Amino acid sequence: MALPADRTAFLEGLCGKFRNRLIDVLYKVQTGHPGGSLSTTEILTTLYFEKMKIDPKNPTWEDRDRFILAKGHAAPMLYIALAERGFFPDADLETLRQLGSHLQGHPCAKTTPGVELSTGPLGLGLSAGLGMALGARLAKKSFTTYVLMGDGEIQEGIVWEAAMAASKFKLDNVVAILDRNGVQLDGTVEEIMPLGDVKAKWESFGWNTLNIDGHKVGEISDAVDTAKTLKGKPTIIIARTVKGKGVSFMEGKNTWHGKPINPEEYAAAKAELKGGK
Ligand SMILES: Cc1ncc(C[n+]2csc(CCOP(=O)(O)OP(=O)(O)O)c2C)c(N)n1
């Protein structure tokens, strides 16, 4: 999409707005996942407002880029980006996780315009993304498939089967992004199941790796551009992030993976987010 001259300020402004909206919506509905949504803010914003070829008026346009939120519990931030982009009305956000709403706690491709794959069970997103990327090759389409995974998520064995397959099929039309916040549901990734040297692991599975700060829109943007120039191998962008980013008492805390926000916490979060980020 065409961006204003100062694209960094524009994207950062959106990130501030989205964090505020997230806290408002999750407070209102008293459910949902704040921590893992906040860590994806800059990644989703850069993809949806700068990088991806999409048409909100025609969500199933066959040449569109595909985005898979493999860590499906971050759905609230995905919905906020989709609403701002015009896939559905902003007011729908306040029906999050309510009976009858098209915005369930995890993304549903059958009900929500712009959602490519129903996710929630961790691990399946990359495999499905490879299917889309192989499909693009067969159909001689030039779209890119993006898959955003959590670092707790990549403890799942299926991720590594997909990693091997992507390498075997030289899928350079898929860009994986790892939300490397170091924290999962019950504790840190190191406590639950250490990943070791993540970069070396992906490289040993035949992938290009790019290390970036996942809260810097410029770094995300440049990494996506670089990934698209790298041919013959799939690429993963390892984005260092902070779970709960932007709300200090949520930052780095697995206890903020998924819990309702009380009135005092709401006031404190809003006071911090007032200036934007
Ligand atoms: C197959 C599967 N096992 C367990 C869960 C429960 N679960 C939901 S989120 C989560 C932690 C995910 O951690 P991570 O991928 O790092 O997400 P982030 O911290 O970035 O939000 C777990 C274990 C699940 N959704 N799917």
Short mmCIF file of C-alpha atoms and ligand atoms in Angstrom, two decimals:
data_model
loop_
_atom_site.label_atom_id
_atom_site.label_comp_id
_atom_site.label_asym_id
_atom_site.label_seq_id
_atom_site.Cartn_x
_atom_site.Cartn_y
_atom_site.Cartn_z
CA MET A 1 0.00 0.00 0.00
CA ALA A 2 1.16 3.58 -0.72
CA LEU A 3 2.73 5.02 2.41
CA PRO A 4 3.31 8.65 3.48
CA ALA A 5 6.85 10.00 2.96
CA ASP A 6 7.79 9.32 6.57
CA ARG A 7 6.81 5.66 6.51
CA THR A 8 8.61 4.88 9.79
CA ALA A 9 6.65 7.52 11.70
CA PHE A 10 3.44 6.35 10.04
CA LEU A 11 4.00 2.69 10.95
CA GLU A 12 5.12 3.54 14.49
CA GLY A 13 2.02 5.67 14.91
CA LEU A 14 -0.12 2.73 13.91
CA CYS A 15 1.71 0.48 16.37
CA GLY A 16 0.88 2.88 19.22
CA LYS A 17 -2.74 3.01 18.14
CA PHE A 18 -2.94 -0.79 17.89
CA ARG A 19 -1.48 -1.34 21.36
CA ASN A 20 -4.07 1.04 22.79
CA ARG A 21 -6.86 -0.67 20.90
CA LEU A 22 -5.67 -4.06 22.11
CA ILE A 23 -5.78 -3.02 25.75
CA ASP A 24 -9.23 -1.43 25.30
CA VAL A 25 -10.66 -4.49 23.59
CA LEU A 26 -9.17 -7.08 25.96
CA TYR A 27 -10.30 -5.04 28.98
CA LYS A 28 -13.79 -4.76 27.59
CA VAL A 29 -14.20 -8.46 26.81
CA GLN A 30 -12.25 -9.64 29.91
CA THR A 31 -10.50 -12.41 27.98
CA GLY A 32 -7.81 -12.90 25.32
CA HIS A 33 -4.02 -12.97 25.07
CA PRO A 34 -2.21 -9.67 25.70
CA GLY A 35 1.45 -10.76 25.99
CA GLY A 36 1.90 -12.62 22.73
CA SER A 37 -0.25 -10.09 20.86
CA LEU A 38 1.84 -7.12 21.99
CA SER A 39 5.07 -8.78 20.86
CA THR A 40 3.75 -9.08 17.29
CA THR A 41 2.66 -5.43 16.90
CA GLU A 42 5.48 -4.12 14.70
CA ILE A 43 5.68 -7.33 12.65
CA LEU A 44 1.97 -7.37 11.81
CA THR A 45 1.88 -3.62 11.19
CA THR A 46 4.83 -3.69 8.79
CA LEU A 47 3.44 -6.66 6.88
CA TYR A 48 -0.14 -5.40 6.62
CA PHE A 49 0.59 -1.71 6.06
CA GLU A 50 3.74 -1.80 4.00
CA LYS A 51 4.72 -5.14 2.61
CA MET A 52 1.81 -7.36 1.72
CA LYS A 53 -0.03 -7.30 -1.58
CA ILE A 54 -3.64 -7.62 -0.42
CA ASP A 55 -7.03 -6.19 -1.31
CA PRO A 56 -9.48 -5.84 1.59
CA LYS A 57 -12.32 -5.46 -0.90
CA ASN A 58 -11.41 -8.79 -2.44
CA PRO A 59 -9.97 -10.89 0.41
CA THR A 60 -9.70 -14.03 -1.75
CA TRP A 61 -7.96 -12.33 -4.69
CA GLU A 62 -5.88 -15.18 -6.07
CA ASP A 63 -2.66 -13.19 -6.45
CA ARG A 64 -2.67 -11.87 -2.88
CA ASP A 65 0.20 -12.53 -0.51
CA ARG A 66 -0.73 -15.04 2.19
CA PHE A 67 -0.19 -14.50 5.90
CA ILE A 68 -0.53 -17.28 8.45
CA LEU A 69 -0.64 -16.48 12.15
CA ALA A 70 0.77 -19.83 13.26
CA LYS A 71 0.76 -18.62 16.90
CA GLY A 72 -3.00 -18.27 16.65
CA HIS A 73 -3.51 -16.98 20.19
CA ALA A 74 -2.15 -13.59 19.03
CA ALA A 75 -5.42 -13.25 17.08
CA PRO A 76 -6.47 -9.97 18.77
CA MET A 77 -3.58 -8.04 17.21
CA LEU A 78 -4.21 -9.69 13.84
CA TYR A 79 -7.88 -8.67 14.02
CA ILE A 80 -6.91 -5.09 14.90
CA ALA A 81 -4.63 -4.89 11.85
CA LEU A 82 -7.27 -6.45 9.60
CA ALA A 83 -9.96 -4.06 10.85
CA GLU A 84 -7.72 -1.01 10.33
CA ARG A 85 -6.89 -2.28 6.84
CA GLY A 86 -10.61 -2.44 6.07
CA PHE A 87 -11.40 -6.16 6.06
CA PHE A 88 -14.28 -5.66 8.53
CA PRO A 89 -15.64 -2.88 10.78
CA ASP A 90 -13.62 -1.78 13.78
CA ALA A 91 -16.71 -2.21 16.01
CA ASP A 92 -16.52 -5.99 15.43
CA LEU A 93 -13.39 -6.03 17.61
CA GLU A 94 -15.53 -5.54 20.70
CA THR A 95 -17.27 -8.87 20.01
CA LEU A 96 -13.98 -10.72 20.44
CA ARG A 97 -14.47 -14.23 21.82
CA GLN A 98 -18.22 -13.75 22.30
CA LEU A 99 -20.71 -16.38 21.19
CA GLY A 100 -21.79 -15.76 17.62
CA SER A 101 -18.91 -13.39 16.82
CA HIS A 102 -16.83 -14.01 13.71
CA LEU A 103 -13.81 -13.04 15.83
CA GLN A 104 -13.06 -16.09 17.91
CA GLY A 105 -10.18 -16.48 20.36
CA HIS A 106 -8.11 -18.09 17.63
CA PRO A 107 -8.32 -17.18 13.93
CA CYS A 108 -11.01 -18.88 11.86
CA ALA A 109 -10.57 -18.84 8.09
CA LYS A 110 -14.20 -19.78 7.55
CA THR A 111 -15.66 -16.77 9.31
CA THR A 112 -13.17 -13.90 9.25
CA PRO A 113 -12.29 -12.07 6.03
CA GLY A 114 -8.52 -11.87 5.60
CA VAL A 115 -7.72 -14.91 7.75
CA GLU A 116 -5.98 -17.48 5.55
CA LEU A 117 -5.81 -20.41 7.93
CA SER A 118 -7.56 -21.47 11.11
CA THR A 119 -4.87 -21.80 13.77
CA GLY A 120 -4.61 -22.35 17.50
CA PRO A 121 -3.01 -25.78 17.74
CA LEU A 122 0.61 -24.70 17.62
CA GLY A 123 2.97 -26.02 14.95
CA LEU A 124 0.75 -26.48 11.93
CA GLY A 125 1.17 -23.04 10.34
CA LEU A 126 4.50 -23.63 8.66
CA SER A 127 3.37 -26.90 7.06
CA ALA A 128 0.23 -25.24 5.71
CA GLY A 129 2.30 -22.30 4.50
CA LEU A 130 4.54 -24.66 2.55
CA GLY A 131 1.45 -26.09 0.89
CA MET A 132 0.45 -22.58 -0.18
CA ALA A 133 3.98 -21.87 -1.41
CA LEU A 134 4.09 -25.11 -3.40
CA GLY A 135 0.66 -24.27 -4.78
CA ALA A 136 1.96 -20.88 -5.93
CA ARG A 137 4.79 -22.58 -7.75
CA LEU A 138 2.45 -25.03 -9.49
CA ALA A 139 0.06 -22.25 -10.48
CA LYS A 140 2.97 -20.03 -11.60
CA LYS A 141 1.91 -17.30 -9.17
CA SER A 142 4.38 -14.84 -7.69
CA PHE A 143 2.76 -14.28 -4.30
CA THR A 144 4.72 -14.63 -1.07
CA THR A 145 3.53 -16.71 1.89
CA TYR A 146 4.43 -15.32 5.33
CA VAL A 147 4.23 -17.50 8.45
CA LEU A 148 4.58 -15.96 11.92
CA MET A 149 5.56 -18.48 14.61
CA GLY A 150 6.26 -18.25 18.33
CA ASP A 151 9.46 -19.57 19.87
CA GLY A 152 7.47 -21.81 22.22
CA GLU A 153 5.66 -23.00 19.13
CA ILE A 154 8.81 -24.22 17.40
CA GLN A 155 9.26 -26.82 20.12
CA GLU A 156 6.64 -28.74 18.10
CA GLY A 157 8.15 -31.56 16.01
CA ILE A 158 5.98 -30.81 12.97
CA VAL A 159 7.76 -27.47 12.57
CA TRP A 160 11.03 -29.26 11.88
CA GLU A 161 9.43 -31.66 9.38
CA ALA A 162 8.17 -28.59 7.55
CA ALA A 163 11.61 -26.98 7.83
CA MET A 164 13.19 -30.00 6.15
CA ALA A 165 10.55 -30.07 3.40
CA ALA A 166 10.87 -26.35 2.66
CA SER A 167 14.58 -26.83 2.20
CA LYS A 168 14.18 -29.95 0.01
CA PHE A 169 11.73 -28.09 -2.25
CA LYS A 170 13.88 -24.93 -2.26
CA LEU A 171 10.86 -22.84 -1.30
CA ASP A 172 12.13 -19.30 -1.63
CA ASN A 173 8.57 -17.93 -1.87
CA VAL A 174 7.90 -18.55 1.82
CA VAL A 175 9.15 -16.16 4.51
CA ALA A 176 8.93 -17.43 8.07
CA ILE A 177 9.16 -14.97 10.94
CA LEU A 178 9.99 -16.10 14.46
CA ASP A 179 8.61 -14.03 17.33
CA ARG A 180 11.61 -14.72 19.55
CA ASN A 181 10.34 -13.31 22.84
CA GLY A 182 11.83 -16.10 24.97
CA VAL A 183 8.64 -16.62 26.96
CA GLN A 184 5.77 -19.06 26.49
CA LEU A 185 2.64 -19.94 28.49
CA ASP A 186 4.03 -21.58 31.61
CA GLY A 187 7.45 -19.99 31.83
CA THR A 188 10.46 -19.10 29.73
CA VAL A 189 11.37 -21.11 26.67
CA GLU A 190 14.65 -21.99 28.37
CA GLU A 191 12.81 -23.45 31.37
CA ILE A 192 10.20 -25.39 29.41
CA MET A 193 12.25 -26.80 26.51
CA PRO A 194 15.47 -25.01 25.59
CA LEU A 195 15.91 -24.32 21.88
CA GLY A 196 19.69 -23.96 21.90
CA ASP A 197 21.17 -21.97 19.04
CA VAL A 198 18.04 -21.18 17.02
CA LYS A 199 19.94 -19.58 14.15
CA ALA A 200 22.28 -22.56 13.80
CA LYS A 201 19.33 -24.96 13.98
CA TRP A 202 17.47 -23.32 11.09
CA GLU A 203 20.66 -23.03 9.06
CA SER A 204 21.38 -26.72 9.60
CA PHE A 205 17.91 -27.41 8.20
CA GLY A 206 18.90 -25.54 5.03
CA TRP A 207 17.38 -22.11 5.70
CA ASN A 208 18.74 -18.59 5.38
CA THR A 209 18.44 -16.72 8.67
CA LEU A 210 18.18 -12.99 9.32
CA ASN A 211 18.45 -11.65 12.87
CA ILE A 212 16.60 -8.44 13.62
CA ASP A 213 15.00 -6.35 16.35
CA GLY A 214 11.33 -7.25 15.97
CA HIS A 215 10.17 -3.94 17.43
CA LYS A 216 11.92 -1.82 14.76
CA VAL A 217 9.69 -1.40 11.74
CA GLY A 218 12.66 -0.42 9.55
CA GLU A 219 14.54 -3.63 10.39
CA ILE A 220 11.45 -5.74 9.72
CA SER A 221 10.89 -4.01 6.41
CA ASP A 222 14.51 -4.41 5.28
CA ALA A 223 14.58 -8.07 6.34
CA VAL A 224 11.46 -8.84 4.31
CA ASP A 225 13.03 -7.14 1.27
CA THR A 226 16.23 -9.12 1.75
CA ALA A 227 14.34 -12.40 2.21
CA LYS A 228 12.63 -11.87 -1.11
CA THR A 229 15.97 -11.46 -2.90
CA LEU A 230 17.38 -14.71 -1.52
CA LYS A 231 16.73 -17.44 -4.07
CA GLY A 232 16.90 -21.24 -3.89
CA LYS A 233 16.35 -21.53 -0.12
CA PRO A 234 13.63 -20.59 2.36
CA THR A 235 14.34 -17.73 4.77
CA ILE A 236 13.42 -17.21 8.41
CA ILE A 237 13.57 -13.80 10.04
CA ILE A 238 14.46 -14.27 13.70
CA ALA A 239 12.87 -11.24 15.34
CA ARG A 240 13.99 -10.50 18.89
CA THR A 241 10.92 -9.28 20.71
CA VAL A 242 9.56 -8.73 24.20
CA LYS A 243 6.39 -10.50 25.27
CA GLY A 244 3.97 -7.82 26.46
CA LYS A 245 6.00 -5.06 24.77
CA GLY A 246 4.79 -1.55 25.57
CA VAL A 247 3.09 -2.27 28.90
CA SER A 248 5.90 -2.49 31.45
CA PHE A 249 4.16 -4.73 33.97
CA MET A 250 3.35 -7.23 31.22
CA GLU A 251 6.80 -7.25 29.65
CA GLY A 252 8.63 -10.58 29.82
CA LYS A 253 5.94 -12.14 32.03
CA ASN A 254 4.42 -15.49 31.13
CA THR A 255 1.62 -14.66 33.59
CA TRP A 256 0.39 -12.15 30.98
CA HIS A 257 0.12 -14.84 28.32
CA GLY A 258 -3.64 -14.93 28.71
CA LYS A 259 -5.55 -13.35 31.57
CA PRO A 260 -8.21 -10.68 32.04
CA ILE A 261 -7.10 -7.12 32.74
CA ASN A 262 -8.52 -5.59 35.96
CA PRO A 263 -9.49 -1.90 36.32
CA GLU A 264 -6.23 -0.84 38.04
CA GLU A 265 -4.14 -2.66 35.42
CA TYR A 266 -6.21 -1.11 32.66
CA ALA A 267 -5.62 2.40 34.00
CA ALA A 268 -1.88 1.76 34.38
CA ALA A 269 -1.56 0.30 30.89
CA LYS A 270 -3.48 3.16 29.31
CA ALA A 271 -1.36 5.75 31.14
CA GLU A 272 1.79 4.16 29.73
CA LEU A 273 0.46 3.87 26.22
CA LYS A 274 -0.84 7.43 26.15
CA GLY A 275 2.09 8.82 24.21
CA GLY A 276 1.82 6.18 21.54
CA LYS A 277 4.18 3.26 22.06
C1 LIG B 1 -0.24 -28.04 20.07
C2 LIG B 1 -0.48 -27.05 21.18
N1 LIG B 1 0.04 -27.31 22.40
C3 LIG B 1 -0.19 -26.44 23.42
C4 LIG B 1 -0.95 -25.32 23.22
C5 LIG B 1 -1.21 -24.37 24.38
N2 LIG B 1 -0.48 -23.14 24.21
C6 LIG B 1 -1.06 -22.03 23.73
S1 LIG B 1 -0.02 -20.75 23.56
C7 LIG B 1 1.26 -21.65 24.22
C8 LIG B 1 2.63 -21.03 24.38
C9 LIG B 1 3.17 -20.58 23.06
O1 LIG B 1 4.37 -19.92 23.24
P1 LIG B 1 4.94 -19.06 22.05
O2 LIG B 1 4.82 -19.80 20.77
O3 LIG B 1 6.31 -18.62 22.42
O4 LIG B 1 3.92 -17.86 21.98
P2 LIG B 1 4.14 -16.35 22.49
O5 LIG B 1 4.85 -16.41 23.79
O6 LIG B 1 4.97 -15.67 21.47
O7 LIG B 1 2.77 -15.78 22.58
C10 LIG B 1 0.86 -22.94 24.51
C11 LIG B 1 1.73 -23.96 25.09
C12 LIG B 1 -1.47 -25.10 21.92
N3 LIG B 1 -2.18 -24.02 21.61
N4 LIG B 1 -1.20 -25.98 20.91
#
